[in-house]
PDB file of C-alpha atoms in Angstrom:
ATOM      1  CA  UNK A   1       8.239  29.489  10.502  1.00 68.00           C
ATOM      2  CA  UNK A   2       4.946  28.027  11.727  1.00 89.00           C
ATOM      3  CA  UNK A   3       3.955  24.828  10.027  1.00 96.00           C
ATOM      4  CA  UNK A   4       1.392  25.038   7.236  1.00 98.00           C
ATOM      5  CA  UNK A   5      -1.912  23.465   8.271  1.00 98.00           C
ATOM      6  CA  UNK A   6      -3.155  21.249   5.461  1.00 98.00           C
ATOM      7  CA  UNK A   7      -6.296  19.288   4.692  1.00 97.00           C
ATOM      8  CA  UNK A   8      -6.976  16.643   2.038  1.00 97.00           C
ATOM      9  CA  UNK A   9     -10.434  16.156   0.547  1.00 97.00           C
ATOM     10  CA  UNK A  10     -10.841  12.700  -0.971  1.00 94.00           C
ATOM     11  CA  UNK A  11      -8.032  10.855   0.761  1.00 92.00           C
ATOM     12  CA  UNK A  12      -9.044   7.240   0.129  1.00 90.00           C
ATOM     13  CA  UNK A  13      -7.956   6.801  -3.499  1.00 89.00           C
ATOM     14  CA  UNK A  14      -4.577   6.322  -5.140  1.00 87.00           C
ATOM     15  CA  UNK A  15      -3.890  10.045  -5.563  1.00 92.00           C
ATOM     16  CA  UNK A  16      -5.179  10.871  -2.089  1.00 93.00           C
ATOM     17  CA  UNK A  17      -2.978   8.142  -0.648  1.00 93.00           C
ATOM     18  CA  UNK A  18       0.090   9.528  -2.407  1.00 95.00           C
ATOM     19  CA  UNK A  19      -0.696  13.019  -1.083  1.00 96.00           C
ATOM     20  CA  UNK A  20      -0.949  11.679   2.459  1.00 96.00           C
ATOM     21  CA  UNK A  21       2.374   9.830   2.142  1.00 96.00           C
ATOM     22  CA  UNK A  22       4.124  13.003   0.970  1.00 97.00           C
ATOM     23  CA  UNK A  23       2.474  15.309   3.492  1.00 97.00           C
ATOM     24  CA  UNK A  24       3.044  13.072   6.522  1.00 96.00           C
ATOM     25  CA  UNK A  25       6.799  13.418   5.979  1.00 96.00           C
ATOM     26  CA  UNK A  26       6.853  17.029   4.714  1.00 98.00           C
ATOM     27  CA  UNK A  27       8.971  19.053   7.191  1.00 97.00           C
ATOM     28  CA  UNK A  28       6.903  22.255   6.870  1.00 97.00           C
ATOM     29  CA  UNK A  29       3.442  20.658   6.984  1.00 96.00           C
ATOM     30  CA  UNK A  30       0.997  19.765   9.728  1.00 97.00           C
ATOM     31  CA  UNK A  31      -1.574  17.433   8.220  1.00 97.00           C
ATOM     32  CA  UNK A  32      -4.682  18.236  10.250  1.00 96.00           C
ATOM     33  CA  UNK A  33      -7.600  16.742   8.316  1.00 96.00           C
ATOM     34  CA  UNK A  34      -8.220  13.941   5.801  1.00 96.00           C
ATOM     35  CA  UNK A  35     -11.727  13.796   4.405  1.00 96.00           C
ATOM     36  CA  UNK A  36     -13.468  10.721   3.021  1.00 93.00           C
ATOM     37  CA  UNK A  37     -17.146   9.885   3.066  1.00 89.00           C
ATOM     38  CA  UNK A  38     -16.503   6.209   2.291  1.00 89.00           C
ATOM     39  CA  UNK A  39     -13.812   5.634   4.927  1.00 92.00           C
ATOM     40  CA  UNK A  40     -14.922   7.932   7.773  1.00 93.00           C
ATOM     41  CA  UNK A  41     -13.923   6.711  11.227  1.00 93.00           C
ATOM     42  CA  UNK A  42     -11.111   4.488   9.974  1.00 95.00           C
ATOM     43  CA  UNK A  43      -7.487   5.172  10.775  1.00 94.00           C
ATOM     44  CA  UNK A  44      -5.435   6.238   7.788  1.00 92.00           C
ATOM     45  CA  UNK A  45      -3.197   3.170   7.966  1.00 93.00           C
ATOM     46  CA  UNK A  46      -6.210   0.846   7.837  1.00 94.00           C
ATOM     47  CA  UNK A  47      -6.837   2.048   4.279  1.00 92.00           C
ATOM     48  CA  UNK A  48      -3.272   2.934   3.209  1.00 92.00           C
ATOM     49  CA  UNK A  49      -1.619   0.062   5.008  1.00 91.00           C
ATOM     50  CA  UNK A  50       1.976   1.093   4.248  1.00 90.00           C
ATOM     51  CA  UNK A  51       1.459   4.074   6.605  1.00 91.00           C
ATOM     52  CA  UNK A  52       1.220   1.932   9.731  1.00 93.00           C
ATOM     53  CA  UNK A  53       3.440   3.510  12.359  1.00 92.00           C
ATOM     54  CA  UNK A  54       3.590   6.824  10.469  1.00 91.00           C
ATOM     55  CA  UNK A  55       0.237   8.420  11.286  1.00 90.00           C
ATOM     56  CA  UNK A  56      -2.676   7.890  13.660  1.00 89.00           C
ATOM     57  CA  UNK A  57      -4.957  10.328  11.834  1.00 93.00           C
ATOM     58  CA  UNK A  58      -8.533   9.212  11.259  1.00 95.00           C
ATOM     59  CA  UNK A  59     -10.650   9.775   8.152  1.00 94.00           C
ATOM     60  CA  UNK A  60     -13.520  12.195   8.724  1.00 95.00           C
ATOM     61  CA  UNK A  61     -16.592  13.211   6.753  1.00 93.00           C
ATOM     62  CA  UNK A  62     -16.421  16.737   8.203  1.00 94.00           C
ATOM     63  CA  UNK A  63     -14.702  19.502   6.224  1.00 95.00           C
ATOM     64  CA  UNK A  64     -12.065  21.453   8.152  1.00 95.00           C
ATOM     65  CA  UNK A  65     -12.187  24.946   6.663  1.00 94.00           C
ATOM     66  CA  UNK A  66      -9.576  26.485   8.974  1.00 94.00           C
ATOM     67  CA  UNK A  67      -6.578  25.334   6.984  1.00 98.00           C
ATOM     68  CA  UNK A  68      -3.793  27.160   5.179  1.00 98.00           C
ATOM     69  CA  UNK A  69      -3.967  24.809   2.202  1.00 98.00           C
ATOM     70  CA  UNK A  70      -6.386  22.177   0.973  1.00 98.00           C
ATOM     71  CA  UNK A  71      -5.901  19.527  -1.704  1.00 98.00           C
ATOM     72  CA  UNK A  72      -8.963  18.344  -3.624  1.00 98.00           C
ATOM     73  CA  UNK A  73      -8.391  14.739  -4.689  1.00 95.00           C
ATOM     74  CA  UNK A  74     -11.990  14.169  -5.723  1.00 94.00           C
ATOM     75  CA  UNK A  75     -13.239  12.356  -8.838  1.00 90.00           C
ATOM     76  CA  UNK A  76     -13.371  14.441 -12.014  1.00 87.00           C
ATOM     77  CA  UNK A  77     -16.473  16.628 -12.068  1.00 90.00           C
ATOM     78  CA  UNK A  78     -16.946  16.761  -8.290  1.00 94.00           C
ATOM     79  CA  UNK A  79     -14.516  19.504  -7.233  1.00 96.00           C
ATOM     80  CA  UNK A  80     -16.598  22.358  -8.618  1.00 95.00           C
ATOM     81  CA  UNK A  81     -19.718  21.224  -6.764  1.00 95.00           C
ATOM     82  CA  UNK A  82     -17.723  20.676  -3.576  1.00 96.00           C
ATOM     83  CA  UNK A  83     -16.394  24.259  -3.630  1.00 96.00           C
ATOM     84  CA  UNK A  84     -19.893  25.613  -4.265  1.00 95.00           C
ATOM     85  CA  UNK A  85     -21.018  23.955  -1.012  1.00 96.00           C
ATOM     86  CA  UNK A  86     -17.849  24.559   1.036  1.00 96.00           C
ATOM     87  CA  UNK A  87     -16.259  27.996   1.242  1.00 94.00           C
ATOM     88  CA  UNK A  88     -12.716  28.251   2.602  1.00 96.00           C
ATOM     89  CA  UNK A  89     -10.933  31.274   4.015  1.00 95.00           C
ATOM     90  CA  UNK A  90      -9.761  33.821   1.401  1.00 95.00           C
ATOM     91  CA  UNK A  91      -6.189  33.063   2.483  1.00 97.00           C
ATOM     92  CA  UNK A  92      -6.506  29.303   1.930  1.00 98.00           C
ATOM     93  CA  UNK A  93      -4.543  27.925  -1.027  1.00 98.00           C
ATOM     94  CA  UNK A  94      -6.760  25.478  -2.930  1.00 98.00           C
ATOM     95  CA  UNK A  95      -5.072  22.888  -5.147  1.00 98.00           C
ATOM     96  CA  UNK A  96      -7.429  20.830  -7.296  1.00 98.00           C
ATOM     97  CA  UNK A  97      -6.205  17.599  -8.887  1.00 96.00           C
ATOM     98  CA  UNK A  98      -9.264  17.008 -11.093  1.00 94.00           C
ATOM     99  CA  UNK A  99     -10.092  18.275 -14.575  1.00 94.00           C
ATOM    100  CA  UNK A 100     -12.628  20.788 -13.266  1.00 96.00           C
ATOM    101  CA  UNK A 101     -10.534  23.966 -13.393  1.00 97.00           C
ATOM    102  CA  UNK A 102      -7.747  23.215 -15.862  1.00 96.00           C
ATOM    103  CA  UNK A 103      -9.315  25.751 -18.217  1.00 95.00           C
ATOM    104  CA  UNK A 104      -8.342  28.350 -15.543  1.00 96.00           C
ATOM    105  CA  UNK A 105     -11.967  29.245 -14.856  1.00 96.00           C
ATOM    106  CA  UNK A 106     -12.969  30.781 -11.494  1.00 96.00           C
ATOM    107  CA  UNK A 107      -9.516  32.368 -10.975  1.00 96.00           C
ATOM    108  CA  UNK A 108      -7.616  29.060 -11.001  1.00 98.00           C
ATOM    109  CA  UNK A 109      -4.040  29.087 -12.309  1.00 98.00           C
ATOM    110  CA  UNK A 110      -2.797  26.117 -14.342  1.00 97.00           C
ATOM    111  CA  UNK A 111      -0.207  24.405 -12.160  1.00 98.00           C
ATOM    112  CA  UNK A 112       2.635  23.419 -14.490  1.00 97.00           C
ATOM    113  CA  UNK A 113       5.697  24.740 -12.604  1.00 98.00           C
ATOM    114  CA  UNK A 114       8.136  24.420 -15.511  1.00 98.00           C
ATOM    115  CA  UNK A 115       5.925  26.663 -17.641  1.00 96.00           C
ATOM    116  CA  UNK A 116       3.761  28.715 -15.270  1.00 97.00           C
ATOM    117  CA  UNK A 117       5.911  29.221 -12.168  1.00 98.00           C
ATOM    118  CA  UNK A 118       5.636  33.009 -11.894  1.00 96.00           C
ATOM    119  CA  UNK A 119       1.830  32.791 -11.692  1.00 97.00           C
ATOM    120  CA  UNK A 120       1.758  29.776  -9.362  1.00 98.00           C
ATOM    121  CA  UNK A 121       3.903  31.626  -6.802  1.00 98.00           C
ATOM    122  CA  UNK A 122       1.147  34.238  -6.346  1.00 96.00           C
ATOM    123  CA  UNK A 123      -1.868  31.944  -6.765  1.00 98.00           C
ATOM    124  CA  UNK A 124      -4.543  31.048  -4.234  1.00 98.00           C
ATOM    125  CA  UNK A 125      -6.264  28.585  -6.567  1.00 98.00           C
ATOM    126  CA  UNK A 126      -4.180  26.087  -8.540  1.00 98.00           C
ATOM    127  CA  UNK A 127      -5.413  23.515 -11.066  1.00 98.00           C
ATOM    128  CA  UNK A 128      -3.014  20.580 -11.171  1.00 97.00           C
ATOM    129  CA  UNK A 129      -2.323  19.243 -14.705  1.00 96.00           C
ATOM    130  CA  UNK A 130      -3.357  15.790 -15.831  1.00 93.00           C
ATOM    131  CA  UNK A 131      -0.838  12.946 -15.802  1.00 94.00           C
ATOM    132  CA  UNK A 132      -0.602  12.392 -19.581  1.00 94.00           C
ATOM    133  CA  UNK A 133      -0.734  16.175 -20.027  1.00 95.00           C
ATOM    134  CA  UNK A 134       2.276  16.592 -17.737  1.00 97.00           C
ATOM    135  CA  UNK A 135       4.414  14.059 -19.581  1.00 97.00           C
ATOM    136  CA  UNK A 136       3.452  15.312 -23.040  1.00 97.00           C
ATOM    137  CA  UNK A 137       3.840  19.000 -22.252  1.00 97.00           C
ATOM    138  CA  UNK A 138       7.242  18.554 -20.637  1.00 98.00           C
ATOM    139  CA  UNK A 139       8.375  16.364 -23.538  1.00 98.00           C
ATOM    140  CA  UNK A 140       7.377  18.943 -26.145  1.00 98.00           C
ATOM    141  CA  UNK A 141       7.375  22.389 -24.499  1.00 98.00           C
ATOM    142  CA  UNK A 142      10.863  23.483 -25.665  1.00 98.00           C
ATOM    143  CA  UNK A 143      10.151  22.192 -29.179  1.00 97.00           C
ATOM    144  CA  UNK A 144       6.911  24.196 -29.318  1.00 97.00           C
ATOM    145  CA  UNK A 145       8.414  27.349 -27.805  1.00 97.00           C
ATOM    146  CA  UNK A 146      11.292  27.326 -30.322  1.00 96.00           C
ATOM    147  CA  UNK A 147       9.240  25.996 -33.289  1.00 96.00           C
ATOM    148  CA  UNK A 148      11.597  23.059 -33.661  1.00 96.00           C
ATOM    149  CA  UNK A 149       9.102  20.590 -35.179  1.00 95.00           C
ATOM    150  CA  UNK A 150       7.420  21.182 -38.530  1.00 93.00           C
ATOM    151  CA  UNK A 151       4.035  19.721 -39.405  1.00 94.00           C
ATOM    152  CA  UNK A 152       2.059  17.134 -37.423  1.00 96.00           C
ATOM    153  CA  UNK A 153       3.319  15.758 -34.122  1.00 97.00           C
ATOM    154  CA  UNK A 154       2.762  12.091 -33.356  1.00 98.00           C
ATOM    155  CA  UNK A 155       2.575  11.031 -29.707  1.00 97.00           C
ATOM    156  CA  UNK A 156       2.353   7.577 -28.159  1.00 97.00           C
ATOM    157  CA  UNK A 157       1.789   7.277 -24.415  1.00 96.00           C
ATOM    158  CA  UNK A 158       1.661   4.211 -22.192  1.00 96.00           C
ATOM    159  CA  UNK A 159       0.200   4.513 -18.684  1.00 93.00           C
ATOM    160  CA  UNK A 160       0.136   2.197 -15.706  1.00 87.00           C
ATOM    161  CA  UNK A 161      -3.096   0.839 -14.258  1.00 75.00           C
ATOM    162  CA  UNK A 162      -3.108   3.265 -11.300  1.00 74.00           C
ATOM    163  CA  UNK A 163      -3.877   6.016 -13.814  1.00 65.00           C
ATOM    164  CA  UNK A 164      -7.432   4.667 -14.004  1.00 56.00           C
ATOM    165  CA  UNK A 165      -7.988   5.249 -10.278  1.00 60.00           C
ATOM    166  CA  UNK A 166      -8.742   2.901  -7.398  1.00 57.00           C
ATOM    167  CA  UNK A 167     -12.315   2.080  -8.334  1.00 62.00           C
ATOM    168  CA  UNK A 168     -12.397  -1.256 -10.105  1.00 58.00           C
ATOM    169  CA  UNK A 169     -13.377  -1.371 -13.755  1.00 63.00           C
ATOM    170  CA  UNK A 170     -13.257  -3.948 -16.524  1.00 64.00           C
ATOM    171  CA  UNK A 171      -9.963  -2.620 -17.921  1.00 64.00           C
ATOM    172  CA  UNK A 172      -8.192  -2.595 -14.528  1.00 64.00           C
ATOM    173  CA  UNK A 173      -8.812  -6.234 -13.585  1.00 62.00           C
ATOM    174  CA  UNK A 174      -5.536  -8.160 -13.276  1.00 66.00           C
ATOM    175  CA  UNK A 175      -6.689 -10.718 -15.839  1.00 60.00           C
ATOM    176  CA  UNK A 176      -7.487  -7.910 -18.314  1.00 73.00           C
ATOM    177  CA  UNK A 177      -4.382  -5.799 -17.744  1.00 66.00           C
ATOM    178  CA  UNK A 178      -1.666  -8.394 -17.189  1.00 72.00           C
ATOM    179  CA  UNK A 179       0.301  -9.518 -20.266  1.00 74.00           C
ATOM    180  CA  UNK A 180      -1.806  -7.164 -22.341  1.00 81.00           C
ATOM    181  CA  UNK A 181      -1.730  -3.790 -24.128  1.00 87.00           C
ATOM    182  CA  UNK A 182      -4.745  -1.898 -25.461  1.00 86.00           C
ATOM    183  CA  UNK A 183      -5.556   1.486 -26.994  1.00 85.00           C
ATOM    184  CA  UNK A 184      -8.227   3.850 -25.715  1.00 81.00           C
ATOM    185  CA  UNK A 185      -9.524   7.339 -26.634  1.00 78.00           C
ATOM    186  CA  UNK A 186      -7.589   7.360 -29.917  1.00 84.00           C
ATOM    187  CA  UNK A 187      -6.794  10.961 -31.006  1.00 83.00           C
ATOM    188  CA  UNK A 188      -9.454  12.168 -28.556  1.00 83.00           C
ATOM    189  CA  UNK A 189      -7.982  11.979 -25.055  1.00 76.00           C
ATOM    190  CA  UNK A 190      -9.380  14.583 -22.649  1.00 83.00           C
ATOM    191  CA  UNK A 191      -5.888  15.879 -21.771  1.00 82.00           C
ATOM    192  CA  UNK A 192      -5.395  17.171 -25.323  1.00 91.00           C
ATOM    193  CA  UNK A 193      -7.494  20.232 -24.485  1.00 91.00           C
ATOM    194  CA  UNK A 194      -5.141  21.487 -21.758  1.00 93.00           C
ATOM    195  CA  UNK A 195      -2.079  20.475 -23.798  1.00 95.00           C
ATOM    196  CA  UNK A 196      -3.176  22.562 -26.783  1.00 95.00           C
ATOM    197  CA  UNK A 197      -3.976  25.512 -24.511  1.00 95.00           C
ATOM    198  CA  UNK A 198      -0.430  25.453 -23.105  1.00 95.00           C
ATOM    199  CA  UNK A 199       1.147  25.086 -26.542  1.00 96.00           C
ATOM    200  CA  UNK A 200      -0.781  28.110 -27.816  1.00 95.00           C
ATOM    201  CA  UNK A 201       0.543  30.087 -24.840  1.00 95.00           C
ATOM    202  CA  UNK A 202       4.100  29.007 -25.658  1.00 96.00           C
ATOM    203  CA  UNK A 203       3.634  29.895 -29.330  1.00 94.00           C
ATOM    204  CA  UNK A 204       0.639  32.000 -30.343  1.00 92.00           C
ATOM    205  CA  UNK A 205       1.056  30.736 -33.928  1.00 92.00           C
ATOM    206  CA  UNK A 206       1.046  27.070 -32.935  1.00 93.00           C
ATOM    207  CA  UNK A 207      -1.099  25.066 -35.350  1.00 91.00           C
ATOM    208  CA  UNK A 208       0.553  21.639 -35.571  1.00 93.00           C
ATOM    209  CA  UNK A 209      -1.836  18.711 -35.486  1.00 94.00           C
ATOM    210  CA  UNK A 210      -1.377  16.480 -32.437  1.00 95.00           C
ATOM    211  CA  UNK A 211      -2.058  12.779 -33.028  1.00 96.00           C
ATOM    212  CA  UNK A 212      -2.071  11.129 -29.603  1.00 94.00           C
ATOM    213  CA  UNK A 213      -2.390   7.362 -29.147  1.00 95.00           C
ATOM    214  CA  UNK A 214      -2.859   6.424 -25.452  1.00 94.00           C
ATOM    215  CA  UNK A 215      -2.138   2.845 -24.371  1.00 93.00           C
ATOM    216  CA  UNK A 216      -3.013   0.928 -21.236  1.00 89.00           C
ATOM    217  CA  UNK A 217       0.196  -0.693 -20.007  1.00 88.00           C
ATOM    218  CA  UNK A 218       0.563  -3.938 -18.059  1.00 88.00           C
ATOM    219  CA  UNK A 219       2.324  -2.270 -15.099  1.00 85.00           C
ATOM    220  CA  UNK A 220       1.072  -0.346 -12.072  1.00 81.00           C
ATOM    221  CA  UNK A 221       2.870   2.994 -12.106  1.00 92.00           C
ATOM    222  CA  UNK A 222       4.429   5.328 -14.596  1.00 96.00           C
ATOM    223  CA  UNK A 223       3.895   7.001 -17.960  1.00 97.00           C
ATOM    224  CA  UNK A 224       6.136   6.598 -20.994  1.00 98.00           C
ATOM    225  CA  UNK A 225       5.829   9.145 -23.800  1.00 98.00           C
ATOM    226  CA  UNK A 226       7.272   8.873 -27.315  1.00 98.00           C
ATOM    227  CA  UNK A 227       6.715  11.942 -29.505  1.00 98.00           C
ATOM    228  CA  UNK A 228       8.132  12.682 -32.929  1.00 98.00           C
ATOM    229  CA  UNK A 229       7.885  15.124 -35.815  1.00 97.00           C
ATOM    230  CA  UNK A 230       9.904  16.571 -38.686  1.00 97.00           C
ATOM    231  CA  UNK A 231      13.082  18.270 -37.496  1.00 95.00           C
ATOM    232  CA  UNK A 232      14.194  21.502 -39.152  1.00 84.00           C
ATOM    233  CA  UNK A 233      17.634  21.904 -37.525  1.00 93.00           C
ATOM    234  CA  UNK A 234      20.518  19.939 -36.022  1.00 95.00           C
ATOM    235  CA  UNK A 235      19.991  17.636 -33.050  1.00 96.00           C
ATOM    236  CA  UNK A 236      22.860  19.432 -31.284  1.00 96.00           C
ATOM    237  CA  UNK A 237      20.939  22.714 -31.405  1.00 97.00           C
ATOM    238  CA  UNK A 238      17.786  20.985 -30.178  1.00 97.00           C
ATOM    239  CA  UNK A 239      19.608  19.530 -27.178  1.00 97.00           C
ATOM    240  CA  UNK A 240      20.999  22.966 -26.336  1.00 97.00           C
ATOM    241  CA  UNK A 241      17.501  24.474 -26.460  1.00 98.00           C
ATOM    242  CA  UNK A 242      16.104  21.743 -24.210  1.00 98.00           C
ATOM    243  CA  UNK A 243      18.927  22.044 -21.680  1.00 98.00           C
ATOM    244  CA  UNK A 244      18.501  25.811 -21.529  1.00 98.00           C
ATOM    245  CA  UNK A 245      14.686  25.570 -21.196  1.00 98.00           C
ATOM    246  CA  UNK A 246      14.943  23.305 -18.151  1.00 98.00           C
ATOM    247  CA  UNK A 247      18.221  24.641 -16.710  1.00 97.00           C
ATOM    248  CA  UNK A 248      16.573  26.021 -13.559  1.00 96.00           C
ATOM    249  CA  UNK A 249      14.008  23.258 -13.116  1.00 98.00           C
ATOM    250  CA  UNK A 250      14.876  20.840 -10.287  1.00 98.00           C
ATOM    251  CA  UNK A 251      12.672  17.965 -11.417  1.00 98.00           C
ATOM    252  CA  UNK A 252      12.899  17.927 -15.216  1.00 98.00           C
ATOM    253  CA  UNK A 253      16.142  16.543 -16.587  1.00 98.00           C
ATOM    254  CA  UNK A 254      17.348  16.088 -20.161  1.00 98.00           C
ATOM    255  CA  UNK A 255      19.608  13.035 -20.339  1.00 97.00           C
ATOM    256  CA  UNK A 256      22.398  12.414 -22.821  1.00 94.00           C
ATOM    257  CA  UNK A 257      21.773   8.704 -22.340  1.00 94.00           C
ATOM    258  CA  UNK A 258      18.820   6.451 -23.027  1.00 94.00           C
ATOM    259  CA  UNK A 259      16.255   6.595 -20.249  1.00 96.00           C
ATOM    260  CA  UNK A 260      14.040   3.946 -18.613  1.00 96.00           C
ATOM    261  CA  UNK A 261      10.664   4.247 -16.934  1.00 96.00           C
ATOM    262  CA  UNK A 262      12.008   2.888 -13.636  1.00 95.00           C
ATOM    263  CA  UNK A 263      14.304   5.890 -13.307  1.00 96.00           C
ATOM    264  CA  UNK A 264      11.246   8.117 -12.867  1.00 97.00           C
ATOM    265  CA  UNK A 265       8.858   5.838 -10.947  1.00 97.00           C
ATOM    266  CA  UNK A 266       8.544   6.761  -7.255  1.00 96.00           C
ATOM    267  CA  UNK A 267       9.975  10.241  -7.913  1.00 98.00           C
ATOM    268  CA  UNK A 268       8.711  13.688  -8.860  1.00 98.00           C
ATOM    269  CA  UNK A 269      11.039  13.754 -11.861  1.00 98.00           C
ATOM    270  CA  UNK A 270      10.386  13.997 -15.552  1.00 98.00           C
ATOM    271  CA  UNK A 271      13.231  12.448 -17.545  1.00 98.00           C
ATOM    272  CA  UNK A 272      13.669  13.337 -21.212  1.00 98.00           C
ATOM    273  CA  UNK A 273      15.966  12.040 -23.948  1.00 98.00           C
ATOM    274  CA  UNK A 274      16.251  13.174 -27.554  1.00 98.00           C
ATOM    275  CA  UNK A 275      17.439  11.679 -30.810  1.00 96.00           C
ATOM    276  CA  UNK A 276      17.289  12.382 -34.527  1.00 96.00           C
ATOM    277  CA  UNK A 277      16.298   9.562 -36.857  1.00 95.00           C
ATOM    278  CA  UNK A 278      15.613   9.895 -40.597  1.00 94.00           C
ATOM    279  CA  UNK A 279      14.841  13.600 -40.320  1.00 95.00           C
ATOM    280  CA  UNK A 280      12.549  13.134 -37.328  1.00 97.00           C
ATOM    281  CA  UNK A 281      13.078  14.528 -33.839  1.00 98.00           C
ATOM    282  CA  UNK A 282      12.184  11.681 -31.465  1.00 98.00           C
ATOM    283  CA  UNK A 283      11.499  12.645 -27.855  1.00 98.00           C
ATOM    284  CA  UNK A 284      11.173  10.182 -24.986  1.00 98.00           C
ATOM    285  CA  UNK A 285       9.821  11.218 -21.588  1.00 98.00           C
ATOM    286  CA  UNK A 286       9.106   9.291 -18.389  1.00 98.00           C
ATOM    287  CA  UNK A 287       7.188  10.279 -15.252  1.00 98.00           C
ATOM    288  CA  UNK A 288       5.404   8.632 -12.339  1.00 97.00           C
ATOM    289  CA  UNK A 289       1.703   9.215 -13.028  1.00 96.00           C
ATOM    290  CA  UNK A 290       0.826   9.411  -9.307  1.00 96.00           C
ATOM    291  CA  UNK A 291       3.701  11.750  -8.368  1.00 97.00           C
ATOM    292  CA  UNK A 292       4.884  14.167 -11.065  1.00 98.00           C
ATOM    293  CA  UNK A 293       1.600  13.393 -12.819  1.00 97.00           C
ATOM    294  CA  UNK A 294      -0.543  14.122  -9.734  1.00 97.00           C
ATOM    295  CA  UNK A 295       0.305  14.267  -6.007  1.00 97.00           C
ATOM    296  CA  UNK A 296       4.001  15.153  -6.273  1.00 98.00           C
ATOM    297  CA  UNK A 297       3.322  18.032  -8.647  1.00 98.00           C
ATOM    298  CA  UNK A 298       0.502  19.205  -6.355  1.00 98.00           C
ATOM    299  CA  UNK A 299       2.918  19.375  -3.411  1.00 98.00           C
ATOM    300  CA  UNK A 300       5.459  21.124  -5.648  1.00 98.00           C
ATOM    301  CA  UNK A 301       2.779  23.713  -6.432  1.00 98.00           C
ATOM    302  CA  UNK A 302       1.977  24.123  -2.744  1.00 98.00           C
ATOM    303  CA  UNK A 303       5.664  24.693  -1.985  1.00 98.00           C
ATOM    304  CA  UNK A 304       5.806  27.439  -4.601  1.00 98.00           C
ATOM    305  CA  UNK A 305       2.607  29.091  -3.351  1.00 98.00           C
ATOM    306  CA  UNK A 306       4.012  29.274   0.200  1.00 98.00           C
ATOM    307  CA  UNK A 307       7.485  30.465  -0.781  1.00 97.00           C
ATOM    308  CA  UNK A 308       9.211  27.191   0.063  1.00 98.00           C
ATOM    309  CA  UNK A 309      11.966  25.515  -1.930  1.00 98.00           C
ATOM    310  CA  UNK A 310       9.910  23.596  -4.479  1.00 97.00           C
ATOM    311  CA  UNK A 311      11.828  20.383  -3.724  1.00 98.00           C
ATOM    312  CA  UNK A 312      10.783  20.383  -0.038  1.00 98.00           C
ATOM    313  CA  UNK A 313       9.333  17.010   0.890  1.00 98.00           C
ATOM    314  CA  UNK A 314       9.940  15.671  -2.616  1.00 98.00           C
ATOM    315  CA  UNK A 315      13.469  14.268  -2.410  1.00 95.00           C
ATOM    316  CA  UNK A 316      12.361  10.778  -3.398  1.00 96.00           C
ATOM    317  CA  UNK A 317      14.355   7.913  -4.861  1.00 93.00           C
ATOM    318  CA  UNK A 318      13.528   5.794  -7.851  1.00 93.00           C
ATOM    319  CA  UNK A 319      13.171   2.022  -7.702  1.00 83.00           C
ATOM    320  CA  UNK A 320      16.057   0.913  -9.897  1.00 74.00           C
ATOM    321  CA  UNK A 321      15.445  -2.827  -9.545  1.00 75.00           C
TER     322      UNK A 321
END
């Protein structure tokens, strides 16, 4: 088949850089345009220096509208305005990585493959989930669908510094982040909105309170989720439900062993482990915030929209040590 012509809008940041790395080596993709107002005229490898020798593409401030697919890696709140000013072909698949369309407005489909695959396959507009939202939803989706947890659900999540984006801020300085942990947006993280929407779709009677405590971690990449709530059945049955829920999903794996964050970093995987403790179901989940939590999932969604094997271009290895 002819290669899929792809453009990236907002290619200078962490997520844009990860998209470029994946797309440069994707066997079915021709990366034809990478847009950035701040880096226009520079070669890609001058900004993303690990790509030296892999691509001679140059950043441009012109929008190539003759593409089969376009990824919007713009700051939150800017994608909607960009699409109002730039109209693509009706056949172009648009994948937005910001928060702008996660409510599925303007005919966007929420891009969580493990939950929404049948709609993604036929979509022309896909809203990529948030990074915390991805980890939390995959950790809890089978429990919500099968009403496994009674009462409130408590969630702790630790994210690496790349989750805050490339632009420097007070909480991303090395001296602030290193050897340090801090809480932010207690019980009020913006990803809770899309999480609750998905849970209501999995179970129309869902009404559990979600108490989410997000932490800034002192590492660069990855998200670690711990969720727990009152268990109303045996842990053996829970494990069977989880295994069955993800049986056909190539990137989400339920482990019988304890998991570590490093097993997921640099991959498009979500790793999950389960245990019962004092009547509580405790769920651990690990993802890479820039891959399964952003660029990797976006490419997975593109693969589905174009009828490709969803693993194409995403056979990545973890950094074990």
